[in-house]
Coordinates of C-alpha atoms in Angstrom, one line a residue:
E130 CA 2.0 11.3 -4.1
E131 CA 5.7 11.0 -4.9
D132 CA 7.2 8.1 -7.0
L133 CA 9.7 6.7 -4.0
R134 CA 11.7 5.0 -6.9
L135 CA 12.5 8.5 -8.2
R136 CA 14.1 9.7 -5.1
W137 CA 15.3 6.8 -3.6
K138 CA 17.2 5.3 -6.8
R139 CA 20.5 6.6 -7.7
E140 CA 22.9 5.1 -10.5
D141 CA 26.2 3.9 -9.9
V142 CA 28.9 4.3 -12.9
D143 CA 28.2 1.2 -14.4
G144 CA 24.5 2.2 -15.0
R145 CA 22.8 -1.0 -12.2
A146 CA 20.5 0.8 -10.1
V147 CA 21.2 0.9 -6.0
V148 CA 20.0 2.0 -2.9
A149 CA 20.2 6.1 -2.3
S150 CA 21.0 7.1 1.0
E151 CA 17.3 8.0 1.9
V152 CA 16.6 3.9 1.6
E153 CA 19.3 3.0 4.0
Q154 CA 18.3 6.3 6.3
F155 CA 14.7 4.9 6.5
V156 CA 16.1 1.6 7.2
R157 CA 18.7 2.4 9.5
E158 CA 16.1 4.6 11.4
E159 CA 12.4 2.6 11.1
L160 CA 13.3 -0.9 9.8
T161 CA 16.3 -2.0 12.1
P162 CA 14.9 -1.7 15.4
L163 CA 11.8 -3.3 13.9
R164 CA 14.2 -6.4 12.5
R165 CA 16.3 -6.0 16.0
A166 CA 12.8 -6.9 17.8
L167 CA 12.2 -9.7 15.5
W168 CA 15.1 -11.8 16.3
Q169 CA 15.5 -10.6 19.9
G170 CA 17.0 -13.9 21.6
E171 CA 17.6 -15.5 18.4
E172 CA 21.7 -15.9 17.7
G173 CA 22.8 -15.2 14.2
G174 CA 19.0 -14.3 13.2
L175 CA 19.9 -10.3 12.8
L176 CA 21.3 -10.2 9.1
P177 CA 22.6 -7.5 6.9
L178 CA 19.6 -6.6 5.1
R179 CA 19.7 -5.8 1.2
I180 CA 16.8 -4.4 -0.7
L181 CA 16.6 -4.5 -4.0
D182 CA 13.9 -2.4 -6.3
C183 CA 12.2 -4.8 -8.3
P184 CA 8.8 -3.0 -9.9
V185 CA 7.6 -5.6 -11.2
L186 CA 6.2 -6.7 -7.9
G187 CA 4.1 -3.7 -7.2
N188 CA 2.5 -0.6 -8.8
S189 CA 2.0 2.7 -7.0
A190 CA -0.3 1.3 -4.4
F191 CA 1.2 -1.7 -3.3
T192 CA 4.7 -3.8 -3.6
H193 CA 4.4 -7.4 -3.4
G194 CA 8.0 -8.9 -1.8
R195 CA 10.1 -11.9 -2.3
A196 CA 13.5 -12.9 0.2
A197 CA 15.8 -15.1 0.5
T198 CA 18.9 -15.5 3.0
A199 CA 22.4 -15.7 0.9
G200 CA 25.7 -16.2 2.6
D201 CA 25.3 -13.8 6.0
C202 CA 22.9 -11.7 4.3
R203 CA 19.6 -11.0 3.9
I204 CA 18.0 -9.6 0.8
V205 CA 14.5 -8.7 0.2
A206 CA 12.9 -7.8 -3.4
V207 CA 10.1 -5.4 -3.9
S208 CA 9.3 -2.3 -5.9
L209 CA 10.1 1.0 -4.1
A210 CA 6.9 3.2 -5.7
V211 CA 4.8 2.8 -2.8
D212 CA 4.4 5.5 0.1
R213 CA 7.0 4.2 2.3
G214 CA 4.5 3.4 5.0
Q215 CA 3.7 0.3 2.6
L216 CA 7.2 -0.6 1.8
L217 CA 8.0 -1.2 5.4
C218 CA 5.2 -3.4 6.0
Q219 CA 6.4 -5.4 3.0
I220 CA 10.1 -5.6 3.6
L221 CA 9.0 -6.4 7.2
H222 CA 7.0 -9.2 6.0
E223 CA 9.6 -10.7 4.3
E224 CA 11.8 -10.9 7.3
I225 CA 9.3 -12.2 9.7
H226 CA 8.9 -15.2 7.0
A227 CA 12.3 -15.9 7.8
R228 CA 11.8 -16.3 11.6
S229 CA 8.0 -17.8 11.7
D230 CA 8.0 -20.0 8.5
P231 CA 10.6 -22.5 10.3
Q232 CA 8.3 -23.4 13.2
I233 CA 5.1 -23.5 11.0
M234 CA 7.5 -26.3 8.8
K235 CA 8.0 -28.5 11.5
E236 CA 4.7 -28.6 12.2
S237 CA 3.4 -29.6 8.8
E238 CA 3.4 -33.3 8.0
N239 CA 3.6 -32.3 4.0
G240 CA 6.2 -29.6 3.2
N241 CA 4.8 -28.8 0.0
R242 CA 3.8 -25.4 -0.4
S243 CA 2.6 -23.8 -2.9
T244 CA 1.3 -20.2 -4.0
Q245 CA -0.9 -21.7 -6.9
L246 CA -4.7 -21.6 -5.6
G247 CA -6.4 -24.9 -5.4
S248 CA -3.2 -26.7 -5.7
D249 CA -1.6 -29.8 -2.7
G250 CA 0.4 -26.8 -1.1
F251 CA -2.3 -23.6 -0.7
A252 CA -3.0 -24.2 2.5
L253 CA 0.3 -24.9 4.0
H254 CA 1.0 -21.8 1.8
R255 CA -2.4 -19.9 3.5
R256 CA -0.8 -20.8 7.1
L257 CA 2.5 -19.7 6.5
E258 CA 1.3 -16.3 5.3
A259 CA -1.5 -15.7 8.4
H260 CA 0.9 -17.0 10.9
A261 CA 3.7 -13.9 9.8
V262 CA 0.9 -11.4 9.4
E263 CA -0.3 -12.5 13.4
M264 CA 3.6 -11.8 13.7
G265 CA 4.2 -8.5 11.9
Q266 CA 0.2 -6.9 14.2
L267 CA 2.2 -8.6 17.1
L268 CA 5.6 -7.2 16.6
L269 CA 4.1 -3.2 15.6
A270 CA 1.6 -3.6 18.1
N271 CA 4.9 -4.0 20.9
H272 CA 7.5 -2.1 18.7
G273 CA 6.2 0.1 16.4
T274 CA 2.7 1.4 16.9
H275 CA 3.3 4.9 14.7
W276 CA 2.9 2.1 12.0
L277 CA 0.3 0.3 13.1
D278 CA -2.2 2.2 10.8
A279 CA -0.1 1.6 7.2
Y280 CA -0.1 -2.4 8.4
G281 CA -3.9 -1.9 8.9
A282 CA -3.6 -1.0 5.0
W283 CA -1.7 -2.8 3.9
R284 CA -3.2 -6.1 5.6
K285 CA -6.8 -4.7 4.0
R286 CA -5.0 -4.7 0.5
Y287 CA -3.4 -8.1 1.3
G288 CA -7.0 -9.8 2.5
V289 CA -5.7 -10.8 5.8

């Protein structure tokens, strides 16, 4: 399988990696309609998206992701070394957290969450993850059925 980083990255004049036109086209054609559906009815929810290539988050088969809102922009870091299906699933998953986590956090008695197995906050982390994964399944079932096989593979690799 082709390493998408080679095709999707270019260097700007300062030598910093920037997202190339193929990623922009992929986001515009595939992710943007799903993001619109995700944020439908939520005023101010659909923010511009910036994708950062962070190779340490993955390998050629799978990528983890990290995301944050910075001002009026969503920033998602993933490894671009994966196929488009895995890339879409991980970026979408990170986006779903921005929508789903606040609801779960309101219901939580203790806002302490942790990815450390056995820690006090691990149960909350798993609950947040499970809710986001199920929201993703529903979103794709209603708005992106052609991505359901990729999502199934992503879920299997992710263990949910």
